[in-house]
Each structure stands twice: as C-alpha cells, then as structure tokens.
JSON list of C-alpha atoms in Angstrom, two decimals:
[
{"chain": "A", "resi": 1, "resn": "UNK", "atom": "CA", "xyz": [31.99, 16.65, 0.62]},
{"chain": "A", "resi": 2, "resn": "UNK", "atom": "CA", "xyz": [28.65, 14.93, 0.33]},
{"chain": "A", "resi": 3, "resn": "UNK", "atom": "CA", "xyz": [28.22, 11.20, -0.09]},
{"chain": "A", "resi": 4, "resn": "UNK", "atom": "CA", "xyz": [25.14, 9.08, -0.58]},
{"chain": "A", "resi": 5, "resn": "UNK", "atom": "CA", "xyz": [24.86, 5.44, 0.43]},
{"chain": "A", "resi": 6, "resn": "UNK", "atom": "CA", "xyz": [22.38, 2.75, -0.50]},
{"chain": "A", "resi": 7, "resn": "UNK", "atom": "CA", "xyz": [21.95, -0.75, 0.80]},
{"chain": "A", "resi": 8, "resn": "UNK", "atom": "CA", "xyz": [21.70, -3.47, 0.06]},
{"chain": "A", "resi": 9, "resn": "UNK", "atom": "CA", "xyz": [23.52, -3.37, -3.27]},
{"chain": "A", "resi": 10, "resn": "UNK", "atom": "CA", "xyz": [21.70, -6.44, -4.54]},
{"chain": "A", "resi": 11, "resn": "UNK", "atom": "CA", "xyz": [18.58, -8.18, -3.34]},
{"chain": "A", "resi": 12, "resn": "UNK", "atom": "CA", "xyz": [16.68, -11.27, -4.48]},
{"chain": "A", "resi": 13, "resn": "UNK", "atom": "CA", "xyz": [13.25, -11.61, -2.94]},
{"chain": "A", "resi": 14, "resn": "UNK", "atom": "CA", "xyz": [10.27, -13.93, -3.47]},
{"chain": "A", "resi": 15, "resn": "UNK", "atom": "CA", "xyz": [6.94, -12.58, -4.64]},
{"chain": "A", "resi": 16, "resn": "UNK", "atom": "CA", "xyz": [4.81, -11.51, -1.71]},
{"chain": "A", "resi": 17, "resn": "UNK", "atom": "CA", "xyz": [7.71, -10.79, 0.63]},
{"chain": "A", "resi": 18, "resn": "UNK", "atom": "CA", "xyz": [8.28, -7.36, 2.21]},
{"chain": "A", "resi": 19, "resn": "UNK", "atom": "CA", "xyz": [10.93, -4.90, 1.08]},
{"chain": "A", "resi": 20, "resn": "UNK", "atom": "CA", "xyz": [13.03, -2.26, 2.76]},
{"chain": "A", "resi": 21, "resn": "UNK", "atom": "CA", "xyz": [15.70, -0.31, 0.91]},
{"chain": "A", "resi": 22, "resn": "UNK", "atom": "CA", "xyz": [17.67, 2.33, 2.73]},
{"chain": "A", "resi": 23, "resn": "UNK", "atom": "CA", "xyz": [19.37, 5.48, 1.55]},
{"chain": "A", "resi": 24, "resn": "UNK", "atom": "CA", "xyz": [21.45, 7.84, 3.66]},
{"chain": "A", "resi": 25, "resn": "UNK", "atom": "CA", "xyz": [23.25, 11.05, 2.82]},
{"chain": "A", "resi": 26, "resn": "UNK", "atom": "CA", "xyz": [26.29, 12.46, 4.56]},
{"chain": "A", "resi": 27, "resn": "UNK", "atom": "CA", "xyz": [27.83, 15.90, 4.51]},
{"chain": "A", "resi": 28, "resn": "UNK", "atom": "CA", "xyz": [24.73, 18.01, 4.06]},
{"chain": "A", "resi": 29, "resn": "UNK", "atom": "CA", "xyz": [21.66, 19.09, 5.99]},
{"chain": "A", "resi": 30, "resn": "UNK", "atom": "CA", "xyz": [18.01, 19.23, 4.97]},
{"chain": "A", "resi": 31, "resn": "UNK", "atom": "CA", "xyz": [18.55, 17.71, 1.54]},
{"chain": "A", "resi": 32, "resn": "UNK", "atom": "CA", "xyz": [15.79, 16.91, -0.89]},
{"chain": "A", "resi": 33, "resn": "UNK", "atom": "CA", "xyz": [15.69, 13.14, -1.34]},
{"chain": "A", "resi": 34, "resn": "UNK", "atom": "CA", "xyz": [14.40, 11.05, -4.23]},
{"chain": "A", "resi": 35, "resn": "UNK", "atom": "CA", "xyz": [13.70, 7.44, -5.14]},
{"chain": "A", "resi": 36, "resn": "UNK", "atom": "CA", "xyz": [13.88, 6.46, -8.81]},
{"chain": "A", "resi": 37, "resn": "UNK", "atom": "CA", "xyz": [13.37, 3.11, -10.52]},
{"chain": "A", "resi": 38, "resn": "UNK", "atom": "CA", "xyz": [15.06, 2.04, -13.71]},
{"chain": "A", "resi": 39, "resn": "UNK", "atom": "CA", "xyz": [13.65, -0.91, -15.62]},
{"chain": "A", "resi": 40, "resn": "UNK", "atom": "CA", "xyz": [16.12, -2.89, -17.74]},
{"chain": "A", "resi": 41, "resn": "UNK", "atom": "CA", "xyz": [17.26, -0.84, -20.74]},
{"chain": "A", "resi": 42, "resn": "UNK", "atom": "CA", "xyz": [15.10, 2.13, -19.83]},
{"chain": "A", "resi": 43, "resn": "UNK", "atom": "CA", "xyz": [15.44, 5.59, -18.39]},
{"chain": "A", "resi": 44, "resn": "UNK", "atom": "CA", "xyz": [14.66, 6.51, -14.82]},
{"chain": "A", "resi": 45, "resn": "UNK", "atom": "CA", "xyz": [11.20, 7.01, -13.40]},
{"chain": "A", "resi": 46, "resn": "UNK", "atom": "CA", "xyz": [10.70, 9.11, -10.28]},
{"chain": "A", "resi": 47, "resn": "UNK", "atom": "CA", "xyz": [8.81, 7.20, -7.59]},
{"chain": "A", "resi": 48, "resn": "UNK", "atom": "CA", "xyz": [8.93, 9.46, -4.51]},
{"chain": "A", "resi": 49, "resn": "UNK", "atom": "CA", "xyz": [10.59, 12.61, -3.33]},
{"chain": "A", "resi": 50, "resn": "UNK", "atom": "CA", "xyz": [10.86, 14.33, 0.02]},
{"chain": "A", "resi": 51, "resn": "UNK", "atom": "CA", "xyz": [11.68, 17.89, 0.97]},
{"chain": "A", "resi": 52, "resn": "UNK", "atom": "CA", "xyz": [11.79, 17.22, 4.71]},
{"chain": "A", "resi": 53, "resn": "UNK", "atom": "CA", "xyz": [11.25, 14.74, 7.53]},
{"chain": "A", "resi": 54, "resn": "UNK", "atom": "CA", "xyz": [7.90, 13.05, 7.19]},
{"chain": "A", "resi": 55, "resn": "UNK", "atom": "CA", "xyz": [7.13, 14.85, 3.90]},
{"chain": "A", "resi": 56, "resn": "UNK", "atom": "CA", "xyz": [6.68, 12.43, 1.03]},
{"chain": "A", "resi": 57, "resn": "UNK", "atom": "CA", "xyz": [5.34, 13.10, -2.45]},
{"chain": "A", "resi": 58, "resn": "UNK", "atom": "CA", "xyz": [4.40, 10.18, -4.66]},
{"chain": "A", "resi": 59, "resn": "UNK", "atom": "CA", "xyz": [4.74, 10.41, -8.41]},
{"chain": "A", "resi": 60, "resn": "UNK", "atom": "CA", "xyz": [3.05, 7.21, -9.49]},
{"chain": "A", "resi": 61, "resn": "UNK", "atom": "CA", "xyz": [0.56, 4.91, -7.78]},
{"chain": "A", "resi": 62, "resn": "UNK", "atom": "CA", "xyz": [2.19, 1.59, -7.08]},
{"chain": "A", "resi": 63, "resn": "UNK", "atom": "CA", "xyz": [2.95, -1.18, -4.68]},
{"chain": "A", "resi": 64, "resn": "UNK", "atom": "CA", "xyz": [5.64, 0.83, -2.94]},
{"chain": "A", "resi": 65, "resn": "UNK", "atom": "CA", "xyz": [5.82, 3.43, -0.19]},
{"chain": "A", "resi": 66, "resn": "UNK", "atom": "CA", "xyz": [8.51, 5.73, 1.13]},
{"chain": "A", "resi": 67, "resn": "UNK", "atom": "CA", "xyz": [9.36, 7.21, 4.49]},
{"chain": "A", "resi": 68, "resn": "UNK", "atom": "CA", "xyz": [11.82, 9.75, 5.81]},
{"chain": "A", "resi": 69, "resn": "UNK", "atom": "CA", "xyz": [12.28, 9.12, 9.52]},
{"chain": "A", "resi": 70, "resn": "UNK", "atom": "CA", "xyz": [15.40, 11.28, 9.80]},
{"chain": "A", "resi": 71, "resn": "UNK", "atom": "CA", "xyz": [16.74, 14.29, 7.94]},
{"chain": "A", "resi": 72, "resn": "UNK", "atom": "CA", "xyz": [19.25, 12.31, 5.88]},
{"chain": "A", "resi": 73, "resn": "UNK", "atom": "CA", "xyz": [17.55, 8.94, 5.71]},
{"chain": "A", "resi": 74, "resn": "UNK", "atom": "CA", "xyz": [15.10, 7.83, 3.04]},
{"chain": "A", "resi": 75, "resn": "UNK", "atom": "CA", "xyz": [13.49, 4.38, 3.03]},
{"chain": "A", "resi": 76, "resn": "UNK", "atom": "CA", "xyz": [11.64, 2.60, 0.24]},
{"chain": "A", "resi": 77, "resn": "UNK", "atom": "CA", "xyz": [9.27, -0.15, 1.35]},
{"chain": "A", "resi": 78, "resn": "UNK", "atom": "CA", "xyz": [6.73, -2.65, 0.21]},
{"chain": "A", "resi": 79, "resn": "UNK", "atom": "CA", "xyz": [4.48, -4.95, 2.20]},
{"chain": "A", "resi": 80, "resn": "UNK", "atom": "CA", "xyz": [4.19, -7.51, -0.60]},
{"chain": "A", "resi": 81, "resn": "UNK", "atom": "CA", "xyz": [6.51, -7.51, -3.60]},
{"chain": "A", "resi": 82, "resn": "UNK", "atom": "CA", "xyz": [5.26, -8.13, -7.12]},
{"chain": "A", "resi": 83, "resn": "UNK", "atom": "CA", "xyz": [7.24, -9.51, -10.05]},
{"chain": "A", "resi": 84, "resn": "UNK", "atom": "CA", "xyz": [6.93, -6.09, -11.69]},
{"chain": "A", "resi": 85, "resn": "UNK", "atom": "CA", "xyz": [8.81, -4.51, -8.79]},
{"chain": "A", "resi": 86, "resn": "UNK", "atom": "CA", "xyz": [12.07, -5.93, -10.14]},
{"chain": "A", "resi": 87, "resn": "UNK", "atom": "CA", "xyz": [14.47, -3.27, -11.29]},
{"chain": "A", "resi": 88, "resn": "UNK", "atom": "CA", "xyz": [17.30, -0.97, -10.35]},
{"chain": "A", "resi": 89, "resn": "UNK", "atom": "CA", "xyz": [16.44, 1.47, -7.57]},
{"chain": "A", "resi": 90, "resn": "UNK", "atom": "CA", "xyz": [18.39, 4.67, -7.30]},
{"chain": "A", "resi": 91, "resn": "UNK", "atom": "CA", "xyz": [18.30, 7.17, -4.48]},
{"chain": "A", "resi": 92, "resn": "UNK", "atom": "CA", "xyz": [19.31, 10.76, -5.16]},
{"chain": "A", "resi": 93, "resn": "UNK", "atom": "CA", "xyz": [19.76, 13.94, -3.19]},
{"chain": "A", "resi": 94, "resn": "UNK", "atom": "CA", "xyz": [19.85, 17.63, -4.00]},
{"chain": "A", "resi": 95, "resn": "UNK", "atom": "CA", "xyz": [20.24, 20.79, -2.03]},
{"chain": "A", "resi": 96, "resn": "UNK", "atom": "CA", "xyz": [16.96, 22.39, -1.07]},
{"chain": "A", "resi": 97, "resn": "UNK", "atom": "CA", "xyz": [15.76, 24.83, -3.68]},
{"chain": "A", "resi": 98, "resn": "UNK", "atom": "CA", "xyz": [14.19, 24.84, -7.09]},
{"chain": "A", "resi": 99, "resn": "UNK", "atom": "CA", "xyz": [17.10, 24.41, -9.46]},
{"chain": "A", "resi": 100, "resn": "UNK", "atom": "CA", "xyz": [19.60, 22.15, -7.83]},
{"chain": "A", "resi": 101, "resn": "UNK", "atom": "CA", "xyz": [21.32, 19.21, -9.48]},
{"chain": "A", "resi": 102, "resn": "UNK", "atom": "CA", "xyz": [20.36, 15.76, -8.25]},
{"chain": "A", "resi": 103, "resn": "UNK", "atom": "CA", "xyz": [23.21, 13.44, -7.29]},
{"chain": "A", "resi": 104, "resn": "UNK", "atom": "CA", "xyz": [22.67, 9.71, -7.28]},
{"chain": "A", "resi": 105, "resn": "UNK", "atom": "CA", "xyz": [23.71, 6.86, -5.07]},
{"chain": "A", "resi": 106, "resn": "UNK", "atom": "CA", "xyz": [25.16, 3.54, -6.26]},
{"chain": "A", "resi": 107, "resn": "UNK", "atom": "CA", "xyz": [21.75, 1.88, -6.55]},
{"chain": "A", "resi": 108, "resn": "UNK", "atom": "CA", "xyz": [20.12, -1.37, -5.46]},
{"chain": "A", "resi": 109, "resn": "UNK", "atom": "CA", "xyz": [19.40, -4.17, -7.92]},
{"chain": "A", "resi": 110, "resn": "UNK", "atom": "CA", "xyz": [16.17, -5.92, -6.93]},
{"chain": "A", "resi": 111, "resn": "UNK", "atom": "CA", "xyz": [15.07, -9.18, -8.45]},
{"chain": "A", "resi": 112, "resn": "UNK", "atom": "CA", "xyz": [11.67, -10.52, -7.46]},
{"chain": "A", "resi": 113, "resn": "UNK", "atom": "CA", "xyz": [11.17, -14.21, -8.23]},
{"chain": "B", "resi": 1, "resn": "UNK", "atom": "CA", "xyz": [4.01, 17.62, -20.56]},
{"chain": "B", "resi": 2, "resn": "UNK", "atom": "CA", "xyz": [7.76, 17.29, -20.43]},
{"chain": "B", "resi": 3, "resn": "UNK", "atom": "CA", "xyz": [9.37, 14.94, -22.91]},
{"chain": "B", "resi": 4, "resn": "UNK", "atom": "CA", "xyz": [12.97, 14.00, -23.64]},
{"chain": "B", "resi": 5, "resn": "UNK", "atom": "CA", "xyz": [13.97, 12.19, -26.82]},
{"chain": "B", "resi": 6, "resn": "UNK", "atom": "CA", "xyz": [17.28, 10.48, -27.42]},
{"chain": "B", "resi": 7, "resn": "UNK", "atom": "CA", "xyz": [17.20, 8.97, -30.90]},
{"chain": "B", "resi": 8, "resn": "UNK", "atom": "CA", "xyz": [20.53, 7.12, -30.81]},
{"chain": "B", "resi": 9, "resn": "UNK", "atom": "CA", "xyz": [20.17, 3.85, -28.92]},
{"chain": "B", "resi": 10, "resn": "UNK", "atom": "CA", "xyz": [23.83, 3.02, -29.51]},
{"chain": "B", "resi": 11, "resn": "UNK", "atom": "CA", "xyz": [26.99, 4.59, -30.88]},
{"chain": "B", "resi": 12, "resn": "UNK", "atom": "CA", "xyz": [30.49, 3.31, -31.63]},
{"chain": "B", "resi": 13, "resn": "UNK", "atom": "CA", "xyz": [33.30, 5.85, -31.71]},
{"chain": "B", "resi": 14, "resn": "UNK", "atom": "CA", "xyz": [37.03, 5.51, -32.22]},
{"chain": "B", "resi": 15, "resn": "UNK", "atom": "CA", "xyz": [39.16, 6.47, -29.25]},
{"chain": "B", "resi": 16, "resn": "UNK", "atom": "CA", "xyz": [40.37, 10.11, -29.26]},
{"chain": "B", "resi": 17, "resn": "UNK", "atom": "CA", "xyz": [37.62, 11.19, -31.62]},
{"chain": "B", "resi": 18, "resn": "UNK", "atom": "CA", "xyz": [34.90, 13.65, -30.58]},
{"chain": "B", "resi": 19, "resn": "UNK", "atom": "CA", "xyz": [31.37, 12.37, -30.18]},
{"chain": "B", "resi": 20, "resn": "UNK", "atom": "CA", "xyz": [27.99, 14.10, -30.13]},
{"chain": "B", "resi": 21, "resn": "UNK", "atom": "CA", "xyz": [25.05, 12.54, -28.31]},
{"chain": "B", "resi": 22, "resn": "UNK", "atom": "CA", "xyz": [21.69, 13.91, -29.39]},
{"chain": "B", "resi": 23, "resn": "UNK", "atom": "CA", "xyz": [18.92, 15.10, -27.11]},
{"chain": "B", "resi": 24, "resn": "UNK", "atom": "CA", "xyz": [15.73, 16.95, -27.96]},
{"chain": "B", "resi": 25, "resn": "UNK", "atom": "CA", "xyz": [13.13, 18.07, -25.49]},
{"chain": "B", "resi": 26, "resn": "UNK", "atom": "CA", "xyz": [9.64, 19.42, -25.34]},
{"chain": "B", "resi": 27, "resn": "UNK", "atom": "CA", "xyz": [8.22, 21.70, -22.68]},
{"chain": "B", "resi": 28, "resn": "UNK", "atom": "CA", "xyz": [5.84, 24.61, -22.38]},
{"chain": "B", "resi": 29, "resn": "UNK", "atom": "CA", "xyz": [7.76, 26.10, -19.48]},
{"chain": "B", "resi": 30, "resn": "UNK", "atom": "CA", "xyz": [9.95, 29.13, -20.32]},
{"chain": "B", "resi": 31, "resn": "UNK", "atom": "CA", "xyz": [12.25, 28.28, -17.41]},
{"chain": "B", "resi": 32, "resn": "UNK", "atom": "CA", "xyz": [13.84, 24.85, -17.27]},
{"chain": "B", "resi": 33, "resn": "UNK", "atom": "CA", "xyz": [17.07, 22.99, -16.75]},
{"chain": "B", "resi": 34, "resn": "UNK", "atom": "CA", "xyz": [18.77, 20.35, -18.84]},
{"chain": "B", "resi": 35, "resn": "UNK", "atom": "CA", "xyz": [21.11, 17.72, -17.40]},
{"chain": "B", "resi": 36, "resn": "UNK", "atom": "CA", "xyz": [23.35, 14.98, -18.73]},
{"chain": "B", "resi": 37, "resn": "UNK", "atom": "CA", "xyz": [24.23, 11.92, -16.70]},
{"chain": "B", "resi": 38, "resn": "UNK", "atom": "CA", "xyz": [26.62, 9.04, -17.37]},
{"chain": "B", "resi": 39, "resn": "UNK", "atom": "CA", "xyz": [25.78, 5.54, -16.23]},
{"chain": "B", "resi": 40, "resn": "UNK", "atom": "CA", "xyz": [28.67, 3.06, -16.40]},
{"chain": "B", "resi": 41, "resn": "UNK", "atom": "CA", "xyz": [28.10, -0.67, -16.09]},
{"chain": "B", "resi": 42, "resn": "UNK", "atom": "CA", "xyz": [28.27, -0.36, -12.30]},
{"chain": "B", "resi": 43, "resn": "UNK", "atom": "CA", "xyz": [24.90, 1.41, -12.45]},
{"chain": "B", "resi": 44, "resn": "UNK", "atom": "CA", "xyz": [25.66, 4.63, -10.65]},
{"chain": "B", "resi": 45, "resn": "UNK", "atom": "CA", "xyz": [24.33, 7.76, -12.33]},
{"chain": "B", "resi": 46, "resn": "UNK", "atom": "CA", "xyz": [27.11, 10.34, -12.58]},
{"chain": "B", "resi": 47, "resn": "UNK", "atom": "CA", "xyz": [26.20, 13.98, -13.15]},
{"chain": "B", "resi": 48, "resn": "UNK", "atom": "CA", "xyz": [28.12, 15.50, -16.05]},
{"chain": "B", "resi": 49, "resn": "UNK", "atom": "CA", "xyz": [26.79, 18.89, -17.02]},
{"chain": "B", "resi": 50, "resn": "UNK", "atom": "CA", "xyz": [23.90, 21.33, -16.58]},
{"chain": "B", "resi": 51, "resn": "UNK", "atom": "CA", "xyz": [22.37, 23.98, -18.84]},
{"chain": "B", "resi": 52, "resn": "UNK", "atom": "CA", "xyz": [19.74, 26.45, -17.73]},
{"chain": "B", "resi": 53, "resn": "UNK", "atom": "CA", "xyz": [17.24, 27.72, -20.26]},
{"chain": "B", "resi": 54, "resn": "UNK", "atom": "CA", "xyz": [18.26, 31.32, -19.67]},
{"chain": "B", "resi": 55, "resn": "UNK", "atom": "CA", "xyz": [22.00, 30.71, -19.67]},
{"chain": "B", "resi": 56, "resn": "UNK", "atom": "CA", "xyz": [23.62, 32.85, -22.33]},
{"chain": "B", "resi": 57, "resn": "UNK", "atom": "CA", "xyz": [26.52, 30.53, -23.01]},
{"chain": "B", "resi": 58, "resn": "UNK", "atom": "CA", "xyz": [26.73, 26.83, -23.64]},
{"chain": "B", "resi": 59, "resn": "UNK", "atom": "CA", "xyz": [27.83, 24.90, -20.58]},
{"chain": "B", "resi": 60, "resn": "UNK", "atom": "CA", "xyz": [31.26, 23.27, -20.49]},
{"chain": "B", "resi": 61, "resn": "UNK", "atom": "CA", "xyz": [32.86, 20.92, -17.95]},
{"chain": "B", "resi": 62, "resn": "UNK", "atom": "CA", "xyz": [36.29, 19.67, -18.92]},
{"chain": "B", "resi": 63, "resn": "UNK", "atom": "CA", "xyz": [35.91, 17.44, -21.97]},
{"chain": "B", "resi": 64, "resn": "UNK", "atom": "CA", "xyz": [32.11, 17.78, -21.86]},
{"chain": "B", "resi": 65, "resn": "UNK", "atom": "CA", "xyz": [30.21, 20.58, -23.52]},
{"chain": "B", "resi": 66, "resn": "UNK", "atom": "CA", "xyz": [26.54, 21.07, -24.17]},
{"chain": "B", "resi": 67, "resn": "UNK", "atom": "CA", "xyz": [25.45, 22.33, -27.58]},
{"chain": "B", "resi": 68, "resn": "UNK", "atom": "CA", "xyz": [22.28, 24.16, -26.54]},
{"chain": "B", "resi": 69, "resn": "UNK", "atom": "CA", "xyz": [20.02, 25.29, -29.38]},
{"chain": "B", "resi": 70, "resn": "UNK", "atom": "CA", "xyz": [16.96, 26.71, -27.69]},
{"chain": "B", "resi": 71, "resn": "UNK", "atom": "CA", "xyz": [14.92, 27.41, -30.80]},
{"chain": "B", "resi": 72, "resn": "UNK", "atom": "CA", "xyz": [15.38, 23.82, -31.95]},
{"chain": "B", "resi": 73, "resn": "UNK", "atom": "CA", "xyz": [14.83, 22.51, -28.40]},
{"chain": "B", "resi": 74, "resn": "UNK", "atom": "CA", "xyz": [18.00, 20.48, -28.56]},
{"chain": "B", "resi": 75, "resn": "UNK", "atom": "CA", "xyz": [20.71, 19.96, -25.95]},
{"chain": "B", "resi": 76, "resn": "UNK", "atom": "CA", "xyz": [23.35, 17.72, -27.45]},
{"chain": "B", "resi": 77, "resn": "UNK", "atom": "CA", "xyz": [26.29, 16.51, -25.38]},
{"chain": "B", "resi": 78, "resn": "UNK", "atom": "CA", "xyz": [29.70, 16.76, -26.99]},
{"chain": "B", "resi": 79, "resn": "UNK", "atom": "CA", "xyz": [32.58, 14.73, -25.62]},
{"chain": "B", "resi": 80, "resn": "UNK", "atom": "CA", "xyz": [35.95, 15.77, -26.96]},
{"chain": "B", "resi": 81, "resn": "UNK", "atom": "CA", "xyz": [38.92, 13.42, -27.28]},
{"chain": "B", "resi": 82, "resn": "UNK", "atom": "CA", "xyz": [36.97, 10.34, -26.23]},
{"chain": "B", "resi": 83, "resn": "UNK", "atom": "CA", "xyz": [38.58, 7.81, -23.91]},
{"chain": "B", "resi": 84, "resn": "UNK", "atom": "CA", "xyz": [37.92, 4.14, -23.27]},
{"chain": "B", "resi": 85, "resn": "UNK", "atom": "CA", "xyz": [36.47, 5.09, -19.88]},
{"chain": "B", "resi": 86, "resn": "UNK", "atom": "CA", "xyz": [33.76, 7.08, -21.63]},
{"chain": "B", "resi": 87, "resn": "UNK", "atom": "CA", "xyz": [32.03, 3.83, -22.62]},
{"chain": "B", "resi": 88, "resn": "UNK", "atom": "CA", "xyz": [28.70, 3.93, -20.77]},
{"chain": "B", "resi": 89, "resn": "UNK", "atom": "CA", "xyz": [25.02, 4.79, -21.07]},
{"chain": "B", "resi": 90, "resn": "UNK", "atom": "CA", "xyz": [24.32, 8.50, -21.31]},
{"chain": "B", "resi": 91, "resn": "UNK", "atom": "CA", "xyz": [21.02, 10.03, -20.24]},
{"chain": "B", "resi": 92, "resn": "UNK", "atom": "CA", "xyz": [19.61, 13.43, -20.98]},
{"chain": "B", "resi": 93, "resn": "UNK", "atom": "CA", "xyz": [17.15, 14.81, -18.42]},
{"chain": "B", "resi": 94, "resn": "UNK", "atom": "CA", "xyz": [15.18, 17.97, -17.79]},
{"chain": "B", "resi": 95, "resn": "UNK", "atom": "CA", "xyz": [13.22, 19.79, -15.12]},
{"chain": "B", "resi": 96, "resn": "UNK", "atom": "CA", "xyz": [10.61, 22.46, -15.55]},
{"chain": "B", "resi": 97, "resn": "UNK", "atom": "CA", "xyz": [11.02, 25.25, -13.00]},
{"chain": "B", "resi": 98, "resn": "UNK", "atom": "CA", "xyz": [7.82, 27.25, -13.27]},
{"chain": "B", "resi": 99, "resn": "UNK", "atom": "CA", "xyz": [4.99, 25.14, -14.64]},
{"chain": "B", "resi": 100, "resn": "UNK", "atom": "CA", "xyz": [5.82, 22.40, -12.18]},
{"chain": "B", "resi": 101, "resn": "UNK", "atom": "CA", "xyz": [7.13, 24.62, -9.39]},
{"chain": "B", "resi": 102, "resn": "UNK", "atom": "CA", "xyz": [7.70, 22.59, -6.26]},
{"chain": "B", "resi": 103, "resn": "UNK", "atom": "CA", "xyz": [7.71, 19.35, -8.24]},
{"chain": "B", "resi": 104, "resn": "UNK", "atom": "CA", "xyz": [11.23, 18.07, -8.17]},
{"chain": "B", "resi": 105, "resn": "UNK", "atom": "CA", "xyz": [10.74, 15.59, -10.96]},
{"chain": "B", "resi": 106, "resn": "UNK", "atom": "CA", "xyz": [13.54, 14.95, -13.43]},
{"chain": "B", "resi": 107, "resn": "UNK", "atom": "CA", "xyz": [12.29, 13.56, -16.74]},
{"chain": "B", "resi": 108, "resn": "UNK", "atom": "CA", "xyz": [14.80, 11.24, -18.39]},
{"chain": "B", "resi": 109, "resn": "UNK", "atom": "CA", "xyz": [15.31, 10.12, -21.95]},
{"chain": "B", "resi": 110, "resn": "UNK", "atom": "CA", "xyz": [15.82, 6.46, -22.82]},
{"chain": "B", "resi": 111, "resn": "UNK", "atom": "CA", "xyz": [19.57, 6.88, -23.09]},
{"chain": "B", "resi": 112, "resn": "UNK", "atom": "CA", "xyz": [22.35, 6.26, -25.60]},
{"chain": "B", "resi": 113, "resn": "UNK", "atom": "CA", "xyz": [24.87, 3.48, -25.15]},
{"chain": "B", "resi": 114, "resn": "UNK", "atom": "CA", "xyz": [28.29, 4.80, -26.16]},
{"chain": "B", "resi": 115, "resn": "UNK", "atom": "CA", "xyz": [31.10, 2.37, -26.90]},
{"chain": "B", "resi": 116, "resn": "UNK", "atom": "CA", "xyz": [34.62, 3.68, -27.43]},
{"chain": "B", "resi": 117, "resn": "UNK", "atom": "CA", "xyz": [36.73, 1.50, -29.70]},
{"chain": "B", "resi": 118, "resn": "UNK", "atom": "CA", "xyz": [40.49, 1.34, -29.08]}
]
C-alpha cells in the first residue's frame, strides 16, 4: 500500500529565516505530487504540483518554491519566510493520469514569528 | 472558473442520526470530478468519496453516500448512523477534467465543522 510522509510535523521559525519542508511517498512510482496550504479556518489552496522529476507547476505567485529532486520526493522551500507564510502545509500524491484521487499526508504546521 | 460553496459552517448532530452536508459547485466543464474529504483535529485530510460527472449512479462508500444532483449542481454528502468519530471538518472539492486539462488543481470549499453529540 502507499504511504505519504511529511516532516517536520511542526515548525516555528523567525521571519526572514529559510524554510525546507519535505514530503516523500512510498509504495508507488511516478506519482503526481502536490503542495497545498491551509490558512486557519479555511479550505486548501494549491501551491505547486509536479508530474515528474524536475517538473514543477506553480499555481500562485508567492514567497515559496518547490523542487522534486527524486521521483517520490517533493520539497517546499523559502529563502526568507514572511509572517503570512504561517499555516498548515499539506503534501498530496495521486497516480499519474487525469482523474485520480489525491491522497494527503499528515501535514506540517508552520508558525512564523 | 471553478467554485465550491459549502453554506454550513457548523453542524451539531445526535449520535446515530443521519447527517447531510451541503455542497454546491459551479463549472463550465462538462467533465469533472467531485470529492469529499474529512479533516479530523489531527489535520490529515482523509479521502471519503468520489463522484464523476458522468457517473450514472450516486457514489457510496460504507456509511458515506453522495447525493449528486447534476442539474442543481449539488453534491451533498450523507453520513448514515453517525458516530462520535465522525466529528471533524468536512471539505467538498472538485476538479475540471477538460477545460483545465493537465491542471491537477483541486478546488476546495471552506468546509463544514460537524460535531456529533452523544
């Protein structure tokens, strides 16, 4: 069966510091990978998605970037965090194809102070 | 543009009763998918059920069923015989398959917080 991992689970960072959140998937090959952000009390907003190694699509312009150095690894980064970057970050995967369900990881709670 | 509306910010339901969570959507795409996810306090988004726009029958998964009314553009989630463990946030989401082909974006509603009362 497939599993998706995210770390860290919780992170408190000062404004202006760098960020690196990691997501890995097990039990599948060539998955589509996604990064979502959820602000407090809100729905999810897609930030990035990737259909293959080195292929990143960005949904919204922002202070963040994403990379996919390996088939089942997806990284969310920032060079300098802003207060507005605080939120709950969820990674998801789906099988390649147009109509597949997305399955989410446990998430990372980020607080920027 | 895709839009998902969940008009019930919160609901309280007695244990063992059935509950319906409302979801309406708007899209110009004739081919799309509708999803329901459950988010307990731990934060993880748990996939519950899927309905395709061309599916002839309403989707069911155990105690979950989706009341799909295409003409009304509604996709309500029905939970039968509610349990205390059903207390969580519930999100409706959709994806267009043709208009935004290749775009994997799921559009989410703002969610409904369901509380089951013992």
